PDB file of C-alpha atoms in Angstrom:
ATOM      1  CA  UNK A  16     103.339  32.112  25.014  1.00 47.00           C
ATOM      2  CA  UNK A  17     101.256  33.237  22.239  1.00 47.00           C
ATOM      3  CA  UNK A  18      97.608  32.230  21.822  1.00 47.00           C
ATOM      4  CA  UNK A  19      95.950  32.028  18.510  1.00 48.00           C
ATOM      5  CA  UNK A  20      92.195  32.743  18.377  1.00 47.00           C
ATOM      6  CA  UNK A  21      90.675  30.376  15.840  1.00 48.00           C
ATOM      7  CA  UNK A  22      87.084  30.893  14.787  1.00 47.00           C
ATOM      8  CA  UNK A  23      84.769  28.122  16.024  1.00 43.00           C
ATOM      9  CA  UNK A  24      83.062  27.546  12.715  1.00 45.00           C
ATOM     10  CA  UNK A  25      82.681  23.769  13.125  1.00 45.00           C
ATOM     11  CA  UNK A  26      81.329  23.718  16.667  1.00 43.00           C
ATOM     12  CA  UNK A  27      78.284  26.046  16.504  1.00 41.00           C
ATOM     13  CA  UNK A  28      75.236  25.115  14.465  1.00 46.00           C
ATOM     14  CA  UNK A  29      73.860  27.842  12.304  1.00 48.00           C
ATOM     15  CA  UNK A  30      70.667  29.588  13.440  1.00 47.00           C
ATOM     16  CA  UNK A  31      67.391  28.696  11.752  1.00 51.00           C
ATOM     17  CA  UNK A  32      66.617  30.909   8.864  1.00 51.00           C
ATOM     18  CA  UNK A  33      63.441  32.874   9.566  1.00 52.00           C
ATOM     19  CA  UNK A  34      61.043  33.013   6.699  1.00 55.00           C
ATOM     20  CA  UNK A  35      59.657  36.451   6.036  1.00 52.00           C
ATOM     21  CA  UNK A  36      55.965  36.779   6.756  1.00 50.00           C
ATOM     22  CA  UNK A  37      53.755  37.482   3.815  1.00 49.00           C
ATOM     23  CA  UNK A  38      51.934  40.757   3.984  1.00 47.00           C
ATOM     24  CA  UNK A  39      48.472  39.459   3.042  1.00 52.00           C
ATOM     25  CA  UNK A  40      48.807  35.878   4.373  1.00 48.00           C
ATOM     26  CA  UNK A  41      46.192  35.088   7.012  1.00 51.00           C
ATOM     27  CA  UNK A  42      47.547  34.043  10.348  1.00 53.00           C
ATOM     28  CA  UNK A  43      45.829  31.294  12.290  1.00 52.00           C
ATOM     29  CA  UNK A  44      46.394  30.961  16.042  1.00 53.00           C
ATOM     30  CA  UNK A  45      48.061  27.791  17.175  1.00 56.00           C
ATOM     31  CA  UNK A  46      46.000  25.536  19.443  1.00 50.00           C
ATOM     32  CA  UNK A  47      47.136  25.258  23.031  1.00 49.00           C
ATOM     33  CA  UNK A  48      49.056  22.197  24.088  1.00 49.00           C
ATOM     34  CA  UNK A  49      46.735  19.461  25.265  1.00 46.00           C
ATOM     35  CA  UNK A  50      43.630  21.188  23.920  1.00 47.00           C
ATOM     36  CA  UNK A  51      41.324  19.221  21.659  1.00 47.00           C
ATOM     37  CA  UNK A  52      39.860  20.729  18.570  1.00 45.00           C
ATOM     38  CA  UNK A  53      36.077  20.913  18.810  1.00 42.00           C
ATOM     39  CA  UNK A  54      34.452  18.219  16.722  1.00 41.00           C
ATOM     40  CA  UNK A  55      31.228  19.094  14.952  1.00 39.00           C
ATOM     41  CA  UNK A  56      29.046  16.098  14.172  1.00 42.00           C
ATOM     42  CA  UNK A  57      26.668  16.947  11.395  1.00 42.00           C
ATOM     43  CA  UNK A  58      23.615  14.894  10.496  1.00 42.00           C
ATOM     44  CA  UNK A  59      24.281  13.018   7.292  1.00 48.00           C
ATOM     45  CA  UNK A  60      20.606  12.940   6.317  1.00 51.00           C
ATOM     46  CA  UNK A  61      17.304  14.370   7.543  1.00 51.00           C
ATOM     47  CA  UNK A  62      16.410  11.040   9.110  1.00 52.00           C
ATOM     48  CA  UNK A  63      19.341  11.281  11.540  1.00 48.00           C
ATOM     49  CA  UNK A  64      18.245  14.719  12.701  1.00 43.00           C
ATOM     50  CA  UNK A  65      14.687  13.575  13.389  1.00 51.00           C
ATOM     51  CA  UNK A  66      15.377  10.074  14.680  1.00 64.00           C
ATOM     52  CA  UNK A  67      14.481   8.696  18.062  1.00 85.00           C
ATOM     53  CA  UNK A  68      11.516   9.156  20.356  1.00 87.00           C
ATOM     54  CA  UNK A  69      11.958  12.935  20.544  1.00 89.00           C
ATOM     55  CA  UNK A  70      11.909  13.150  16.759  1.00 90.00           C
ATOM     56  CA  UNK A  71       8.706  11.103  16.612  1.00 92.00           C
ATOM     57  CA  UNK A  72       6.936  13.436  19.022  1.00 91.00           C
ATOM     58  CA  UNK A  73       8.251  16.510  17.189  1.00 92.00           C
ATOM     59  CA  UNK A  74       6.823  15.262  13.913  1.00 93.00           C
ATOM     60  CA  UNK A  75       3.533  14.134  15.446  1.00 93.00           C
ATOM     61  CA  UNK A  76       0.480  16.334  14.956  1.00 93.00           C
ATOM     62  CA  UNK A  77      -0.992  15.147  18.282  1.00 95.00           C
ATOM     63  CA  UNK A  78       1.927  14.243  20.582  1.00 95.00           C
ATOM     64  CA  UNK A  79      -0.164  14.242  23.767  1.00 96.00           C
ATOM     65  CA  UNK A  80      -2.647  11.714  22.375  1.00 96.00           C
ATOM     66  CA  UNK A  81       0.202   9.564  21.057  1.00 96.00           C
ATOM     67  CA  UNK A  82       1.944   9.740  24.431  1.00 96.00           C
ATOM     68  CA  UNK A  83      -1.092   8.521  26.385  1.00 96.00           C
ATOM     69  CA  UNK A  84      -1.761   5.757  23.842  1.00 96.00           C
ATOM     70  CA  UNK A  85       1.632   4.225  24.600  1.00 97.00           C
ATOM     71  CA  UNK A  86       1.580   5.196  28.281  1.00 96.00           C
ATOM     72  CA  UNK A  87      -1.463   3.095  29.162  1.00 96.00           C
ATOM     73  CA  UNK A  88      -0.283   0.099  27.130  1.00 96.00           C
ATOM     74  CA  UNK A  89       3.267   0.103  28.462  1.00 96.00           C
ATOM     75  CA  UNK A  90       2.072   0.755  32.025  1.00 96.00           C
ATOM     76  CA  UNK A  91      -0.263  -2.265  31.944  1.00 95.00           C
ATOM     77  CA  UNK A  92       2.552  -4.604  30.878  1.00 95.00           C
ATOM     78  CA  UNK A  93       5.032  -2.999  33.311  1.00 95.00           C
ATOM     79  CA  UNK A  94       2.682  -3.383  36.284  1.00 93.00           C
ATOM     80  CA  UNK A  95       1.929  -6.982  35.291  1.00 92.00           C
ATOM     81  CA  UNK A  96       5.639  -7.848  35.129  1.00 91.00           C
ATOM     82  CA  UNK A  97       6.962  -5.810  38.065  1.00 90.00           C
ATOM     83  CA  UNK A  98       4.165  -5.782  40.625  1.00 83.00           C
ATOM     84  CA  UNK A  99       5.498  -8.972  42.237  1.00 76.00           C
ATOM     85  CA  UNK A 100       8.700  -7.143  43.217  1.00 79.00           C
ATOM     86  CA  UNK A 101       6.845  -4.432  45.173  1.00 78.00           C
ATOM     87  CA  UNK A 102       3.828  -6.181  46.661  1.00 76.00           C
ATOM     88  CA  UNK A 103       2.709  -9.699  47.416  1.00 77.00           C
ATOM     89  CA  UNK A 104      -0.967  -8.778  47.220  1.00 81.00           C
ATOM     90  CA  UNK A 105      -2.337 -10.532  44.165  1.00 82.00           C
ATOM     91  CA  UNK A 106      -5.627  -8.624  44.320  1.00 88.00           C
ATOM     92  CA  UNK A 107      -3.927  -5.213  44.267  1.00 88.00           C
ATOM     93  CA  UNK A 108      -1.806  -6.041  41.238  1.00 88.00           C
ATOM     94  CA  UNK A 109      -4.784  -7.562  39.437  1.00 91.00           C
ATOM     95  CA  UNK A 110      -6.937  -4.487  40.024  1.00 93.00           C
ATOM     96  CA  UNK A 111      -4.164  -2.160  38.818  1.00 94.00           C
ATOM     97  CA  UNK A 112      -3.645  -4.125  35.602  1.00 95.00           C
ATOM     98  CA  UNK A 113      -7.393  -4.354  34.902  1.00 95.00           C
ATOM     99  CA  UNK A 114      -7.862  -0.614  35.464  1.00 96.00           C
ATOM    100  CA  UNK A 115      -4.972   0.221  33.120  1.00 96.00           C
ATOM    101  CA  UNK A 116      -6.337  -2.173  30.487  1.00 96.00           C
ATOM    102  CA  UNK A 117      -9.792  -0.626  30.704  1.00 96.00           C
ATOM    103  CA  UNK A 118      -8.389   2.907  30.424  1.00 97.00           C
ATOM    104  CA  UNK A 119      -6.296   1.868  27.431  1.00 97.00           C
ATOM    105  CA  UNK A 120      -9.280   0.205  25.726  1.00 96.00           C
ATOM    106  CA  UNK A 121     -11.482   3.279  26.138  1.00 96.00           C
ATOM    107  CA  UNK A 122      -8.714   5.720  25.171  1.00 96.00           C
ATOM    108  CA  UNK A 123      -7.706   3.762  22.069  1.00 96.00           C
ATOM    109  CA  UNK A 124     -11.263   3.304  20.781  1.00 94.00           C
ATOM    110  CA  UNK A 125     -12.723   6.735  21.548  1.00 93.00           C
ATOM    111  CA  UNK A 126      -9.782   9.154  21.578  1.00 95.00           C
ATOM    112  CA  UNK A 127      -6.592   7.864  19.929  1.00 95.00           C
ATOM    113  CA  UNK A 128      -8.267   6.165  16.966  1.00 94.00           C
ATOM    114  CA  UNK A 129     -10.491   9.134  16.212  1.00 93.00           C
ATOM    115  CA  UNK A 130      -7.736  11.758  16.473  1.00 95.00           C
ATOM    116  CA  UNK A 131      -4.676   9.923  15.134  1.00 94.00           C
ATOM    117  CA  UNK A 132      -6.174   8.024  12.177  1.00 93.00           C
ATOM    118  CA  UNK A 133      -9.710   9.412  11.903  1.00 91.00           C
ATOM    119  CA  UNK A 134     -11.463   6.101  12.639  1.00 92.00           C
ATOM    120  CA  UNK A 135     -14.035   5.030  15.205  1.00 90.00           C
ATOM    121  CA  UNK A 136     -16.237   2.006  15.718  1.00 90.00           C
ATOM    122  CA  UNK A 137     -18.861   0.766  18.146  1.00 87.00           C
ATOM    123  CA  UNK A 138     -21.472  -1.943  18.503  1.00 85.00           C
ATOM    124  CA  UNK A 139     -25.103  -0.903  18.300  1.00 85.00           C
ATOM    125  CA  UNK A 140     -28.306  -2.826  19.061  1.00 85.00           C
ATOM    126  CA  UNK A 141     -31.403  -2.068  16.990  1.00 82.00           C
ATOM    127  CA  UNK A 142     -35.061  -2.290  18.024  1.00 82.00           C
ATOM    128  CA  UNK A 143     -35.273  -5.986  17.115  1.00 82.00           C
ATOM    129  CA  UNK A 144     -32.441  -6.827  19.491  1.00 81.00           C
ATOM    130  CA  UNK A 145     -29.887  -7.499  16.756  1.00 84.00           C
ATOM    131  CA  UNK A 146     -26.419  -6.048  17.229  1.00 84.00           C
ATOM    132  CA  UNK A 147     -24.268  -4.726  14.421  1.00 82.00           C
ATOM    133  CA  UNK A 148     -21.042  -2.812  14.006  1.00 85.00           C
ATOM    134  CA  UNK A 149     -20.987   0.873  13.126  1.00 86.00           C
ATOM    135  CA  UNK A 150     -17.873   2.417  11.573  1.00 88.00           C
ATOM    136  CA  UNK A 151     -16.986   6.081  11.164  1.00 87.00           C
ATOM    137  CA  UNK A 152     -14.108   7.542   9.206  1.00 86.00           C
ATOM    138  CA  UNK A 153     -12.654  10.944   8.425  1.00 85.00           C
ATOM    139  CA  UNK A 154     -12.983  12.577   5.026  1.00 80.00           C
ATOM    140  CA  UNK A 155     -10.018  11.481   2.837  1.00 78.00           C
ATOM    141  CA  UNK A 156      -9.436  15.119   1.904  1.00 79.00           C
ATOM    142  CA  UNK A 157      -8.010  15.504   5.431  1.00 84.00           C
ATOM    143  CA  UNK A 158      -5.422  12.704   5.655  1.00 85.00           C
ATOM    144  CA  UNK A 159      -3.865  11.708   8.942  1.00 88.00           C
ATOM    145  CA  UNK A 160      -0.336  12.627   9.916  1.00 92.00           C
ATOM    146  CA  UNK A 161       1.957   9.822   8.641  1.00 93.00           C
ATOM    147  CA  UNK A 162       3.839   9.572  11.927  1.00 94.00           C
ATOM    148  CA  UNK A 163       0.621   9.417  13.955  1.00 94.00           C
ATOM    149  CA  UNK A 164      -0.843   6.807  11.633  1.00 93.00           C
ATOM    150  CA  UNK A 165       2.292   4.647  11.650  1.00 95.00           C
ATOM    151  CA  UNK A 166       2.715   4.738  15.434  1.00 96.00           C
ATOM    152  CA  UNK A 167      -0.986   4.026  15.984  1.00 96.00           C
ATOM    153  CA  UNK A 168      -0.988   0.881  13.837  1.00 96.00           C
ATOM    154  CA  UNK A 169       2.274  -0.301  15.409  1.00 96.00           C
ATOM    155  CA  UNK A 170       0.744  -0.006  18.882  1.00 96.00           C
ATOM    156  CA  UNK A 171      -2.463  -1.652  17.712  1.00 95.00           C
ATOM    157  CA  UNK A 172      -0.745  -4.801  16.402  1.00 96.00           C
ATOM    158  CA  UNK A 173       2.439  -5.034  18.494  1.00 96.00           C
ATOM    159  CA  UNK A 174       0.934  -5.111  21.992  1.00 96.00           C
ATOM    160  CA  UNK A 175      -1.456  -8.043  21.332  1.00 96.00           C
ATOM    161  CA  UNK A 176       1.607 -10.020  20.258  1.00 96.00           C
ATOM    162  CA  UNK A 177       3.356  -9.078  23.510  1.00 96.00           C
ATOM    163  CA  UNK A 178       0.385 -10.232  25.567  1.00 96.00           C
ATOM    164  CA  UNK A 179       0.259 -13.452  23.564  1.00 96.00           C
ATOM    165  CA  UNK A 180       3.921 -14.062  24.399  1.00 95.00           C
ATOM    166  CA  UNK A 181       3.159 -13.458  28.087  1.00 94.00           C
ATOM    167  CA  UNK A 182       0.293 -15.949  27.880  1.00 93.00           C
ATOM    168  CA  UNK A 183       2.631 -18.593  26.489  1.00 94.00           C
ATOM    169  CA  UNK A 184       5.132 -17.874  29.268  1.00 92.00           C
ATOM    170  CA  UNK A 185       2.373 -18.211  31.883  1.00 90.00           C
ATOM    171  CA  UNK A 186       1.448 -21.626  30.518  1.00 90.00           C
ATOM    172  CA  UNK A 187       5.082 -22.751  30.450  1.00 91.00           C
ATOM    173  CA  UNK A 188       5.715 -21.579  34.030  1.00 86.00           C
ATOM    174  CA  UNK A 189       2.340 -22.894  35.253  1.00 83.00           C
ATOM    175  CA  UNK A 190       1.306 -19.469  36.578  1.00 81.00           C
ATOM    176  CA  UNK A 191      -2.383 -20.300  36.346  1.00 84.00           C
ATOM    177  CA  UNK A 192      -3.409 -17.392  38.566  1.00 85.00           C
ATOM    178  CA  UNK A 193      -2.125 -14.853  36.022  1.00 86.00           C
ATOM    179  CA  UNK A 194      -3.737 -16.443  32.970  1.00 91.00           C
ATOM    180  CA  UNK A 195      -7.146 -14.692  33.418  1.00 92.00           C
ATOM    181  CA  UNK A 196      -5.419 -11.277  33.471  1.00 93.00           C
ATOM    182  CA  UNK A 197      -3.513 -12.026  30.266  1.00 95.00           C
ATOM    183  CA  UNK A 198      -6.675 -13.371  28.597  1.00 95.00           C
ATOM    184  CA  UNK A 199      -8.532 -10.171  29.524  1.00 95.00           C
ATOM    185  CA  UNK A 200      -5.668  -8.094  28.089  1.00 96.00           C
ATOM    186  CA  UNK A 201      -5.793 -10.127  24.884  1.00 96.00           C
ATOM    187  CA  UNK A 202      -9.562  -9.617  24.592  1.00 96.00           C
ATOM    188  CA  UNK A 203      -9.225  -5.831  24.978  1.00 96.00           C
ATOM    189  CA  UNK A 204      -6.272  -5.506  22.598  1.00 96.00           C
ATOM    190  CA  UNK A 205      -7.543  -7.891  19.939  1.00 96.00           C
ATOM    191  CA  UNK A 206     -10.983  -6.252  20.008  1.00 94.00           C
ATOM    192  CA  UNK A 207      -9.470  -2.873  19.211  1.00 95.00           C
ATOM    193  CA  UNK A 208      -7.205  -4.365  16.544  1.00 95.00           C
ATOM    194  CA  UNK A 209     -10.093  -6.130  14.796  1.00 93.00           C
ATOM    195  CA  UNK A 210     -12.450  -3.168  15.151  1.00 93.00           C
ATOM    196  CA  UNK A 211     -10.058  -0.618  13.688  1.00 93.00           C
ATOM    197  CA  UNK A 212      -8.956  -3.008  10.941  1.00 92.00           C
ATOM    198  CA  UNK A 213     -12.557  -3.402   9.791  1.00 90.00           C
ATOM    199  CA  UNK A 214     -13.157   0.330  10.204  1.00 89.00           C
ATOM    200  CA  UNK A 215     -10.168   1.102   7.988  1.00 89.00           C
ATOM    201  CA  UNK A 216     -11.276  -1.448   5.387  1.00 87.00           C
ATOM    202  CA  UNK A 217     -14.851  -0.131   5.433  1.00 81.00           C
ATOM    203  CA  UNK A 218     -13.581   3.426   5.071  1.00 78.00           C
ATOM    204  CA  UNK A 219     -11.483   2.592   2.022  1.00 80.00           C
ATOM    205  CA  UNK A 220     -14.322   0.656   0.333  1.00 79.00           C
ATOM    206  CA  UNK A 221     -16.902   3.322   1.084  1.00 74.00           C
ATOM    207  CA  UNK A 222     -14.800   6.211  -0.180  1.00 56.00           C
ATOM    208  CA  UNK A 223     -13.770   4.212  -3.253  1.00 62.00           C
ATOM    209  CA  UNK A 224     -17.445   3.593  -4.090  1.00 64.00           C
ATOM    210  CA  UNK A 225     -18.261   7.247  -3.504  1.00 54.00           C
ATOM    211  CA  UNK A 226     -15.385   8.308  -5.737  1.00 53.00           C
ATOM    212  CA  UNK A 227     -16.406   5.926  -8.526  1.00 57.00           C
ATOM    213  CA  UNK A 228     -20.032   7.043  -8.282  1.00 47.00           C
ATOM    214  CA  UNK A 229     -18.891  10.654  -8.469  1.00 45.00           C
ATOM    215  CA  UNK A 230     -16.775   9.929 -11.520  1.00 48.00           C
ATOM    216  CA  UNK A 231     -19.639   8.063 -13.215  1.00 50.00           C
ATOM    217  CA  UNK A 232     -22.061  10.880 -12.440  1.00 47.00           C
ATOM    218  CA  UNK A 233     -19.702  13.518 -13.715  1.00 47.00           C
ATOM    219  CA  UNK A 234     -19.012  11.388 -16.789  1.00 49.00           C
ATOM    220  CA  UNK A 235     -22.754  11.094 -17.487  1.00 49.00           C
ATOM    221  CA  UNK A 236     -23.295  14.822 -17.107  1.00 48.00           C
ATOM    222  CA  UNK A 237     -20.261  15.549 -19.276  1.00 45.00           C
ATOM    223  CA  UNK A 238     -21.500  13.094 -21.909  1.00 44.00           C
ATOM    224  CA  UNK A 239     -24.924  14.716 -21.974  1.00 53.00           C
ATOM    225  CA  UNK A 240     -23.422  18.183 -22.298  1.00 48.00           C
ATOM    226  CA  UNK A 241     -21.047  17.060 -25.038  1.00 44.00           C
ATOM    227  CA  UNK A 242     -23.860  15.255 -26.884  1.00 52.00           C
ATOM    228  CA  UNK A 243     -26.036  18.342 -26.716  1.00 54.00           C
ATOM    229  CA  UNK A 244     -23.271  20.556 -28.052  1.00 45.00           C
ATOM    230  CA  UNK A 245     -22.554  18.177 -30.950  1.00 42.00           C
ATOM    231  CA  UNK A 246     -26.256  17.842 -31.759  1.00 49.00           C
ATOM    232  CA  UNK A 247     -26.789  21.598 -31.838  1.00 53.00           C
ATOM    233  CA  UNK A 248     -23.659  22.124 -33.969  1.00 48.00           C
ATOM    234  CA  UNK A 249     -24.697  19.479 -36.503  1.00 39.00           C
ATOM    235  CA  UNK A 250     -28.219  20.883 -36.620  1.00 46.00           C
ATOM    236  CA  UNK A 251     -26.918  24.326 -37.418  1.00 47.00           C
ATOM    237  CA  UNK A 252     -24.723  23.028 -40.241  1.00 41.00           C
ATOM    238  CA  UNK A 253     -27.540  21.183 -42.008  1.00 40.00           C
ATOM    239  CA  UNK A 254     -30.177  23.898 -41.659  1.00 47.00           C
TER     240      UNK A 254
END
């Protein structure tokens, strides 16, 4: 028997044609199977990079003062709301809230207001027994940090509204024993809000008057100098 060897051209697939590598083509390594490419999240604007509480404190000129301003105010509300879960002693919780409110009132009026926005106020009694308000303000040539100023005024107006909401809740729930604490908190917070509002208004009016008086004075001096120069020049021409 004779066997004929026929080439198996139709049964074997041709090998893949290898493309020649370019001499100067850069080669990039292939990522491993299952490995994720690192994703880099870039901030789309400067506000995203400096957003959040950390960004506020980074941009603040006095972060410690700003921290304690919010610490005392938040702590007073937190103790008022949560003290019932840790102790049943009404006197202890009342004393803690009153102490925190007093510390916040003193810190806001004497430290935070003076450093963050350059304002201070107090009540003074003269020799005749009449009391009046005294306001102090920083020179406008040294403006306050915008972040410090914004956060100060937010704290000054937001927390009285929170205490007012708690007062309404106390009335609705008939928690008459807690109403004096909330009223005291409202007195402290509203007093600071009114005092600094009037101090800011007085500062703007006072510096506006000083600026206008300065401009009028300089205008008068400039007018006198200009009039003298014109008078001397005309006198020389007609000599």
